[in-house]
Coordinates of C-alpha atoms and ligand atoms in Angstrom, one line a residue:
M77 CA -34.5 4.1 11.1
H78 CA -35.6 6.8 8.6
L79 CA -33.3 7.0 5.6
N80 CA -33.1 10.8 5.6
E81 CA -31.9 11.2 9.1
P82 CA -29.4 14.0 9.1
D83 CA -26.6 12.0 10.7
V84 CA -26.6 9.3 8.1
H85 CA -23.7 9.4 5.7
D86 CA -23.8 8.2 2.1
L87 CA -20.2 7.1 2.3
V88 CA -17.9 6.4 5.2
G89 CA -14.2 5.6 4.4
I90 CA -11.9 3.5 6.6
G91 CA -8.3 4.8 6.0
F92 CA -7.2 8.0 4.2
G93 CA -4.2 6.8 2.3
P94 CA -3.9 7.4 -1.5
S95 CA -6.8 5.0 -2.3
N96 CA -9.5 6.8 -0.3
L97 CA -7.9 10.2 -1.0
A98 CA -8.5 9.3 -4.7
V99 CA -12.1 8.4 -3.7
A100 CA -12.6 11.8 -2.0
I101 CA -11.3 13.6 -5.2
A102 CA -13.5 11.4 -7.5
L103 CA -16.5 12.3 -5.4
E104 CA -15.8 16.0 -5.5
E105 CA -15.2 15.9 -9.3
S106 CA -18.4 13.9 -9.9
G107 CA -20.3 16.9 -8.5
R108 CA -22.7 14.5 -6.7
P109 CA -24.0 15.7 -3.3
L110 CA -23.1 12.6 -1.3
R111 CA -22.4 13.1 2.4
S112 CA -19.0 11.5 3.2
L113 CA -16.7 11.1 6.2
F114 CA -13.3 9.3 6.4
F115 CA -11.4 8.0 9.4
D116 CA -7.7 7.4 9.7
R117 CA -5.8 6.2 12.7
K118 CA -2.7 8.3 11.8
P119 CA -2.5 11.8 13.4
G120 CA -2.1 13.3 9.9
F121 CA -1.4 12.3 6.3
A122 CA 1.8 10.2 5.9
W123 CA 2.5 7.8 3.1
H124 CA 4.7 4.8 4.3
S125 CA 6.7 7.1 6.6
G126 CA 9.0 4.2 7.8
L127 CA 10.3 3.8 4.2
M128 CA 10.5 7.4 3.2
F129 CA 14.3 7.4 2.4
D130 CA 16.0 10.4 0.8
G131 CA 16.5 9.9 -2.9
A132 CA 14.1 6.8 -3.3
E133 CA 12.2 7.3 -6.4
M134 CA 8.6 6.5 -7.4
Q135 CA 8.1 3.3 -9.4
V136 CA 5.3 4.8 -11.5
S137 CA 5.2 7.9 -13.6
F138 CA 3.9 11.1 -12.0
T139 CA 1.1 11.1 -14.5
K140 CA -0.3 8.2 -12.4
D141 CA -1.1 10.6 -9.7
L142 CA -4.5 10.9 -7.9
I143 CA -6.5 12.0 -10.9
T144 CA -4.8 12.6 -14.2
M145 CA -5.7 9.2 -15.7
C146 CA -9.4 10.2 -15.3
N147 CA -9.2 13.9 -15.7
P148 CA -6.0 15.5 -16.9
R149 CA -7.5 19.0 -16.3
S150 CA -8.1 18.4 -12.6
R151 CA -6.8 20.8 -10.0
Y152 CA -5.6 17.8 -7.9
S153 CA -2.9 16.8 -10.4
F154 CA 0.8 16.5 -9.5
L155 CA 1.5 19.2 -12.0
N156 CA -0.9 21.6 -10.4
Y157 CA 0.6 20.8 -7.0
L158 CA 4.0 21.8 -8.5
A159 CA 2.5 25.0 -10.0
E160 CA 1.0 26.0 -6.6
Q161 CA 4.3 25.6 -4.8
G162 CA 5.7 28.8 -6.6
R163 CA 9.4 29.5 -6.8
D164 CA 9.6 28.0 -10.4
R165 CA 8.9 24.5 -9.1
L166 CA 6.9 23.5 -12.1
A167 CA 9.5 24.8 -14.6
K168 CA 12.3 23.3 -12.7
F169 CA 10.6 19.9 -12.4
I170 CA 10.0 20.0 -16.2
N171 CA 13.7 20.8 -16.6
L172 CA 14.6 17.7 -14.5
R173 CA 13.4 15.7 -17.5
T174 CA 12.0 12.8 -15.5
F175 CA 8.7 10.9 -15.1
Y176 CA 9.8 9.7 -11.6
P177 CA 9.8 12.2 -8.7
T178 CA 11.2 11.1 -5.4
R179 CA 8.8 9.4 -2.9
V180 CA 9.4 12.2 -0.5
E181 CA 8.1 14.7 -3.1
F182 CA 5.1 12.5 -3.9
N183 CA 4.3 12.2 -0.2
D184 CA 4.3 16.0 -0.1
Y185 CA 1.9 16.1 -3.1
Y186 CA -0.4 13.6 -1.4
A187 CA -0.4 15.6 1.8
W188 CA -1.1 18.8 -0.1
A189 CA -4.1 17.1 -1.7
A190 CA -5.3 15.5 1.6
E191 CA -5.2 18.9 3.4
Q192 CA -7.9 20.1 1.0
F193 CA -10.3 17.5 2.5
D194 CA -9.6 18.2 6.2
D195 CA -13.3 19.0 6.8
I196 CA -14.3 15.4 6.0
V197 CA -11.4 13.5 7.5
R198 CA -11.1 12.6 11.2
W199 CA -7.4 11.9 11.8
G200 CA -6.3 10.0 14.9
T201 CA -9.4 7.8 14.9
E202 CA -9.5 4.1 14.4
V203 CA -12.5 2.1 13.1
V204 CA -12.9 -0.8 15.4
E205 CA -16.2 -2.4 14.4
V206 CA -18.9 -2.3 11.8
T207 CA -22.4 -3.7 12.5
A208 CA -25.7 -3.9 10.7
V209 CA -28.6 -1.7 11.7
P210 CA -31.7 -3.9 11.3
G211 CA -34.6 -2.2 9.5
E212 CA -38.1 -3.3 8.7
H213 CA -37.1 -5.4 5.6
G214 CA -33.5 -6.3 6.2
T215 CA -30.5 -4.0 6.6
D216 CA -30.3 -0.5 5.1
L217 CA -27.6 1.0 7.2
L218 CA -24.2 0.3 8.8
R219 CA -23.1 1.5 12.2
V220 CA -19.4 2.3 12.3
L221 CA -17.8 2.3 15.7
V222 CA -14.8 4.6 16.0
R223 CA -12.2 5.1 18.8
D224 CA -10.4 8.4 19.2
L225 CA -6.7 7.3 19.7
A226 CA -5.7 10.4 21.8
G227 CA -8.6 10.4 24.3
G228 CA -9.7 6.7 24.0
E229 CA -13.4 7.6 23.8
T230 CA -15.6 5.8 21.2
S231 CA -18.4 7.1 19.0
A232 CA -20.5 5.8 16.1
V233 CA -21.7 7.1 12.8
L234 CA -24.3 5.6 10.4
T235 CA -23.7 5.1 6.7
R236 CA -25.3 3.6 3.6
N237 CA -22.0 2.7 2.1
L238 CA -18.5 1.9 3.4
V239 CA -15.2 2.1 1.4
I240 CA -12.5 0.2 3.1
A241 CA -8.9 1.0 2.2
P242 CA -6.7 0.2 5.2
G243 CA -3.6 -0.8 3.2
G244 CA -1.6 -4.0 3.8
V245 CA -0.6 -5.6 7.0
P246 CA 3.1 -6.4 7.5
N247 CA 3.8 -10.0 6.5
V248 CA 5.8 -11.6 9.4
P249 CA 7.2 -15.1 8.7
E250 CA 6.2 -17.9 11.0
G251 CA 8.6 -18.4 13.9
V252 CA 9.5 -14.7 14.1
E253 CA 8.9 -12.7 17.3
L254 CA 8.9 -9.0 16.7
G255 CA 10.8 -6.8 19.2
E256 CA 13.1 -3.8 19.6
R257 CA 15.7 -5.5 17.3
V258 CA 13.5 -7.6 15.0
F259 CA 11.1 -5.4 13.1
H260 CA 9.2 -5.1 9.8
A261 CA 10.8 -2.8 7.2
S262 CA 7.7 -0.6 7.3
E263 CA 9.1 0.7 10.6
T264 CA 12.7 1.1 9.5
R265 CA 13.1 4.9 9.8
E266 CA 11.6 5.2 13.3
R267 CA 13.4 2.1 14.6
L268 CA 16.8 3.3 13.3
E269 CA 16.3 6.7 14.8
T270 CA 15.4 5.5 18.2
G271 CA 17.6 2.4 18.5
F272 CA 20.6 3.0 16.2
G273 CA 21.4 6.6 16.6
D274 CA 25.2 6.3 16.3
L275 CA 25.8 6.6 12.5
S276 CA 29.5 5.7 12.8
A277 CA 29.0 2.5 14.8
P278 CA 29.9 -0.9 13.3
Y279 CA 26.4 -2.3 13.7
H280 CA 25.5 -5.7 12.0
F281 CA 22.2 -5.5 10.2
N282 CA 20.4 -8.6 8.8
V283 CA 18.0 -7.7 6.0
V284 CA 15.5 -10.4 4.9
G285 CA 13.9 -10.3 1.4
S286 CA 14.7 -9.6 -2.2
G287 CA 12.1 -7.1 -3.4
Q288 CA 12.2 -3.3 -3.8
T289 CA 11.9 -2.7 -0.1
S290 CA 14.9 -4.9 0.7
A291 CA 16.9 -3.0 -2.0
D292 CA 15.8 0.4 -0.6
V293 CA 16.6 -0.6 3.0
F294 CA 20.0 -1.9 1.9
M295 CA 20.9 1.4 0.1
H296 CA 19.6 3.5 3.0
L297 CA 21.8 1.5 5.5
R298 CA 24.8 1.7 3.3
R299 CA 24.6 5.4 2.9
S300 CA 23.7 6.2 6.5
Y301 CA 26.0 3.7 8.4
P302 CA 29.4 3.7 6.6
N303 CA 30.9 1.3 9.1
A304 CA 28.0 -1.1 9.4
R305 CA 28.0 -4.8 8.3
I306 CA 25.0 -5.7 6.2
T307 CA 23.9 -9.2 5.5
T308 CA 21.1 -9.7 3.0
N309 CA 19.2 -13.0 3.1
I310 CA 17.2 -14.0 0.1
R311 CA 15.1 -17.1 -0.6
G312 CA 15.8 -17.2 -4.3
F313 CA 19.1 -17.2 -6.2
A314 CA 19.1 -13.5 -7.1
M315 CA 17.2 -10.3 -6.8
R316 CA 15.3 -9.8 -10.0
P317 CA 14.2 -6.7 -11.8
E318 CA 10.6 -5.5 -12.1
D319 CA 9.5 -5.7 -15.7
D320 CA 7.8 -2.4 -16.6
T321 CA 8.5 -2.6 -20.4
H322 CA 5.8 -1.3 -22.6
F323 CA 3.8 -4.4 -23.5
V324 CA 3.9 -5.8 -20.0
N325 CA 2.8 -2.5 -18.6
E326 CA -0.5 -2.9 -20.4
L327 CA -1.4 -4.9 -17.4
F328 CA -2.2 -1.5 -16.0
L329 CA -4.4 -0.1 -18.7
P330 CA -7.8 1.1 -17.4
E331 CA -9.7 -1.6 -19.3
F332 CA -7.6 -4.5 -17.9
P333 CA -9.7 -5.1 -14.7
D334 CA -12.8 -5.5 -17.0
W335 CA -11.2 -8.2 -19.1
F336 CA -9.5 -9.9 -16.1
Y337 CA -12.7 -10.1 -14.2
R338 CA -14.4 -12.0 -17.0
Q339 CA -11.8 -14.8 -17.0
S340 CA -12.1 -18.0 -15.1
G341 CA -10.4 -18.3 -11.7
E342 CA -7.8 -20.7 -13.0
F343 CA -6.9 -18.6 -16.0
R344 CA -6.6 -15.5 -13.8
Q345 CA -4.3 -17.3 -11.4
R346 CA -2.1 -18.3 -14.4
I347 CA -1.7 -14.6 -15.4
I348 CA -0.9 -13.7 -11.7
D349 CA 1.8 -16.5 -11.5
D350 CA 3.3 -15.5 -14.9
Y351 CA 3.4 -11.7 -14.4
G352 CA 3.7 -11.2 -10.6
L353 CA 7.3 -10.4 -10.8
A354 CA 6.6 -7.8 -13.5
A355 CA 3.9 -6.2 -11.5
H356 CA 5.1 -5.8 -8.0
T357 CA 7.8 -8.2 -6.6
G358 CA 10.8 -7.0 -8.7
V359 CA 13.4 -4.4 -8.0
S360 CA 13.7 -1.2 -10.1
Y361 CA 16.0 -2.0 -13.0
D362 CA 18.4 0.9 -12.3
L363 CA 18.9 0.0 -8.7
I364 CA 20.3 -3.5 -9.2
P365 CA 23.6 -2.3 -10.8
Q366 CA 24.0 0.3 -8.1
I367 CA 23.7 -2.4 -5.4
Y368 CA 26.0 -4.7 -7.3
R369 CA 28.6 -1.9 -7.4
E370 CA 28.4 -1.6 -3.6
Y371 CA 29.2 -5.3 -3.3
Y372 CA 32.1 -5.0 -5.8
E373 CA 33.6 -2.0 -4.0
D374 CA 33.3 -3.8 -0.7
L375 CA 35.2 -6.8 -2.3
S376 CA 37.9 -4.7 -3.9
S377 CA 38.5 -2.7 -0.8
R378 CA 38.7 -6.0 1.2
R379 CA 36.4 -4.5 3.9
G380 CA 34.1 -7.6 4.0
A381 CA 31.1 -5.5 5.2
L382 CA 28.6 -6.9 2.8
T383 CA 27.3 -10.5 2.5
L384 CA 24.6 -12.0 0.4
H385 CA 23.1 -15.3 1.5
R386 CA 21.1 -16.8 -1.4
L387 CA 18.6 -19.7 -1.2
T388 CA 18.2 -18.8 2.5
E389 CA 14.9 -18.7 4.3
L390 CA 14.3 -17.0 7.7
V391 CA 12.6 -19.6 10.0
G392 CA 12.9 -17.9 13.4
A393 CA 14.0 -14.6 15.0
H394 CA 13.8 -13.0 18.4
S395 CA 15.2 -9.9 20.2
D396 CA 17.1 -9.7 23.4
A397 CA 18.3 -6.5 25.2
D398 CA 21.5 -6.2 23.3
R399 CA 21.2 -8.4 20.2
A400 CA 18.9 -10.1 17.7
T401 CA 19.1 -13.8 16.9
A402 CA 17.9 -15.1 13.6
T403 CA 17.6 -18.8 12.4
Y404 CA 18.0 -19.5 8.7
F405 CA 17.2 -22.6 6.7
H406 CA 19.5 -23.0 3.7
L407 CA 17.5 -24.4 0.8
D408 CA 20.5 -25.8 -1.1
S409 CA 22.3 -27.7 1.7
G410 CA 19.3 -28.4 3.9
A411 CA 21.4 -27.0 6.8
T412 CA 20.1 -24.6 9.5
S413 CA 22.3 -21.8 10.9
Q414 CA 21.9 -19.2 13.7
V415 CA 23.2 -15.7 13.4
D416 CA 23.5 -12.9 16.0
A417 CA 23.0 -9.3 14.7
D418 CA 22.2 -5.9 16.0
A419 CA 18.9 -5.9 14.1
V420 CA 16.9 -8.1 11.8
I421 CA 14.9 -6.1 9.3
L422 CA 12.0 -7.9 7.6
A423 CA 11.5 -6.7 4.0
T424 CA 8.9 -9.5 3.7
G425 CA 6.0 -7.7 2.1
Y426 CA 2.4 -7.1 3.1
R427 CA -0.8 -9.1 3.3
Y428 CA -4.4 -8.2 2.8
P429 CA -6.1 -10.6 5.3
M430 CA -9.7 -11.6 4.8
P431 CA -12.2 -11.8 6.4
I432 CA -11.5 -8.3 7.7
P433 CA -11.6 -8.3 11.5
A434 CA -13.7 -5.1 11.8
L435 CA -16.4 -6.8 9.7
A436 CA -16.6 -10.0 11.8
G437 CA -20.2 -9.0 13.0
L438 CA -21.4 -8.9 9.4
A439 CA -20.2 -12.4 8.5
G440 CA -23.7 -13.8 8.0
H441 CA -24.5 -11.1 5.4
L442 CA -21.3 -11.2 3.3
R443 CA -20.5 -13.9 0.7
M444 CA -17.0 -15.6 0.7
E445 CA -15.6 -17.0 -2.5
T446 CA -13.2 -19.1 -0.5
P447 CA -12.6 -19.2 3.3
E448 CA -9.8 -16.6 2.7
R449 CA -11.4 -14.3 0.1
Y450 CA -14.7 -12.4 -0.2
A451 CA -16.7 -12.7 -3.3
I452 CA -16.0 -9.3 -4.8
R453 CA -18.2 -7.7 -7.5
R454 CA -16.8 -5.9 -10.5
D455 CA -17.6 -2.6 -8.8
Y456 CA -15.4 -3.6 -5.9
A457 CA -18.3 -4.2 -3.5
I458 CA -18.5 -7.4 -1.5
E459 CA -21.4 -9.7 -2.6
S460 CA -24.1 -9.7 0.0
A461 CA -27.5 -11.2 0.9
E462 CA -30.4 -9.6 -0.9
D463 CA -31.9 -8.0 2.2
F464 CA -28.6 -6.4 3.0
R465 CA -28.6 -3.1 1.1
P466 CA -25.5 -1.2 2.3
R467 CA -22.6 -1.7 0.0
I468 CA -19.1 -2.4 1.3
Y469 CA -16.4 -1.5 -1.2
L470 CA -12.8 -2.8 -0.8
Q471 CA -9.6 -1.3 -2.2
G472 CA -6.5 -3.4 -2.3
F473 CA -8.2 -6.8 -1.6
A474 CA -9.2 -7.9 -5.1
E475 CA -6.0 -8.8 -6.9
A476 CA -7.3 -12.3 -7.6
T477 CA -10.3 -11.0 -9.5
H478 CA -9.4 -7.5 -10.7
G479 CA -5.6 -7.8 -11.3
F480 CA -2.3 -6.3 -10.3
S481 CA -3.4 -2.7 -10.1
E482 CA -5.3 -3.4 -6.8
V483 CA -2.3 -2.8 -4.5
L484 CA -0.5 -0.3 -6.7
L485 CA -1.1 3.4 -7.6
S486 CA -1.6 3.0 -11.4
L487 CA -5.3 2.8 -11.6
M488 CA -6.4 4.4 -8.3
P489 CA -8.3 7.3 -9.9
V490 CA -10.1 4.9 -12.3
R491 CA -11.1 2.5 -9.4
A492 CA -12.2 5.5 -7.3
A493 CA -14.4 6.9 -10.1
E494 CA -16.0 3.5 -10.6
I495 CA -16.7 3.2 -6.8
I496 CA -18.3 6.7 -6.7
E497 CA -20.5 5.9 -9.7
S498 CA -21.7 2.6 -8.0
I499 CA -22.3 4.4 -4.7
A500 CA -24.3 7.1 -6.4
K501 CA -26.5 4.4 -8.1
N502 CA -27.0 2.6 -4.7
V503 CA -27.9 5.8 -2.9
S504 CA -30.5 6.8 -5.6
A505 CA -32.0 3.3 -5.6
E506 CA -32.3 3.4 -1.8
S507 CA -34.0 6.8 -1.7
R508 CA -36.6 5.8 -4.3
Ligands
LIG276 C1 7.5 2.1 0.4 C2 6.4 1.9 -0.6 C3 6.5 2.5 -1.8 C4 5.6 2.3 -2.8 N1 5.8 2.8 -4.0 C5 4.9 2.6 -5.0 C6 5.1 3.1 -6.3 O1 6.0 3.8 -6.6 N2 4.1 2.8 -7.2 C7 3.0 2.0 -7.0 O2 2.2 1.8 -7.9 N3 2.8 1.5 -5.8 C8 3.7 1.8 -4.8 N4 3.5 1.2 -3.5 C9 2.3 0.5 -3.3 C10 1.1 1.4 -3.0 O3 1.5 2.7 -3.1 C11 0.6 1.4 -1.6 O4 0.1 0.1 -1.5 C12 -0.5 2.5 -1.4 O5 0.0 3.2 -0.2 C13 -1.8 1.9 -1.1 O6 -2.7 3.0 -0.7 P1 -3.8 2.7 0.3 O7 -4.5 4.0 0.6 O8 -4.7 1.6 -0.2 O9 -3.1 2.2 1.6 P2 -2.2 2.9 2.7 O10 -1.3 3.9 2.0 O11 -1.5 1.8 3.5 O12 -3.2 3.7 3.6 C14 -4.1 3.1 4.4 C15 -4.5 4.0 5.6 O13 -5.5 3.4 6.3 C16 -5.4 3.7 7.7 N5 -6.1 2.6 8.5 C17 -5.9 1.3 8.4 N6 -6.7 0.7 9.2 C18 -7.5 1.6 9.8 C19 -8.6 1.6 10.7 N7 -9.1 0.4 11.2 N8 -9.1 2.8 11.1 C20 -8.7 3.9 10.6 N9 -7.7 4.0 9.7 C21 -7.1 2.9 9.3 C22 -3.8 3.7 7.9 O14 -3.5 4.5 9.0 C23 -3.4 4.3 6.5 O15 -3.2 5.7 6.6 C24 4.5 1.4 -2.5 C25 4.3 0.8 -1.3 C26 5.3 1.0 -0.3 C27 5.2 0.3 1.0

């Protein structure tokens, strides 16, 4: 295989959510003539559409958009997006006096930025497999097999580098069978629209989980279904606030991954255990009193529509035609109970499973740190055998070695710029 074949890409991206969108921007801003192509299985850009509730706010400042941390003068900034919308949007946003736009508005900003890369994104295509293309002295290229989700046909492209950013996979507790009435929170909007269209009905919803998503789903149900009963089941004693106070927030400074990466595995784990709540399992500080007020008003009006079960773990659930059944284990009493509801909504988080199924054919080339975790270099590439020259970069998978910013938006532009820099070095080394 000759390296300068015209259909060989320098970079192929799996997924075109915010992470790889930031990579596309970083590439353009670097001015490097790298040939790139991105695949995303969605029909068009949509950021967590199942959780896009009216009024829900961003948990990071708008200055942590796709580029400002790296280049505050970029045309891809949130402020430039506002300016380009006309009708005094920029002036009126400034007059709002907030750092926290709604998620709906940020999704529109992302979609506006994504549109500008339409020529290098293939929407509605799913990457199903990546294999090595053997060369004379090892592997120089990867073959990426892609399925068109509308027509079903498959095709392949060749690349020197791969950037994988597929997002998290819904975490479904053991014993739970997903169905029409038992679903992960990431599908909330679609499921409610199709299965729970009567907004005045006295539905009984069971929400499982105590993080931001559970809080958002609760508020959405409360506003949309005034006659519904909502039972929230949490494993701990209480929902706890995210800590984004100033010193704690320095976990998200651009130099943090460098420092974190240099520490021992044991020490890194200690930091993760100590600050996980601060970083991404807590609820926005302002939302907790609003939720508490809902409970209080329910109590004072004697409606009895809201229940909080604490120290309660979901151990089973299934869906029948007209109801959902959930089984809970009560950590304090040791008792088990069974509950019927109209729906069980799992706000139980996301996982980043490794090894990545699409890379199964490359297992012999890629180094694992543990059976569940790749060995990931500082530049986010998976460590590989010496005669395997393509680089496979991961976004979202390296919390254990690079820190909390991995699954969050804060350092996306910085990570993207580092990945582009590393790819550029790899491509120029290859072509020498
Ligand atoms: C509701 C919600 C709100 C959030 N709010 C914040 C916040 O305010 N602040 C913050 O810091 N973080 C927030 N996060 C976390 C962070 O924003 C997300 O993790 C972010 O979306 C990650 O971007 P991503 O591009 O890595 O993944 P995703 O946004 O999940 O995008 C991945 C893309 O890859 C595509 N894909 C996956 N597999 C394939 C495949 N095999 N072939 C083709 N395409 C594929 C998917 O279709 C998807 O479009 C939030 C998360 C959620 C769920």
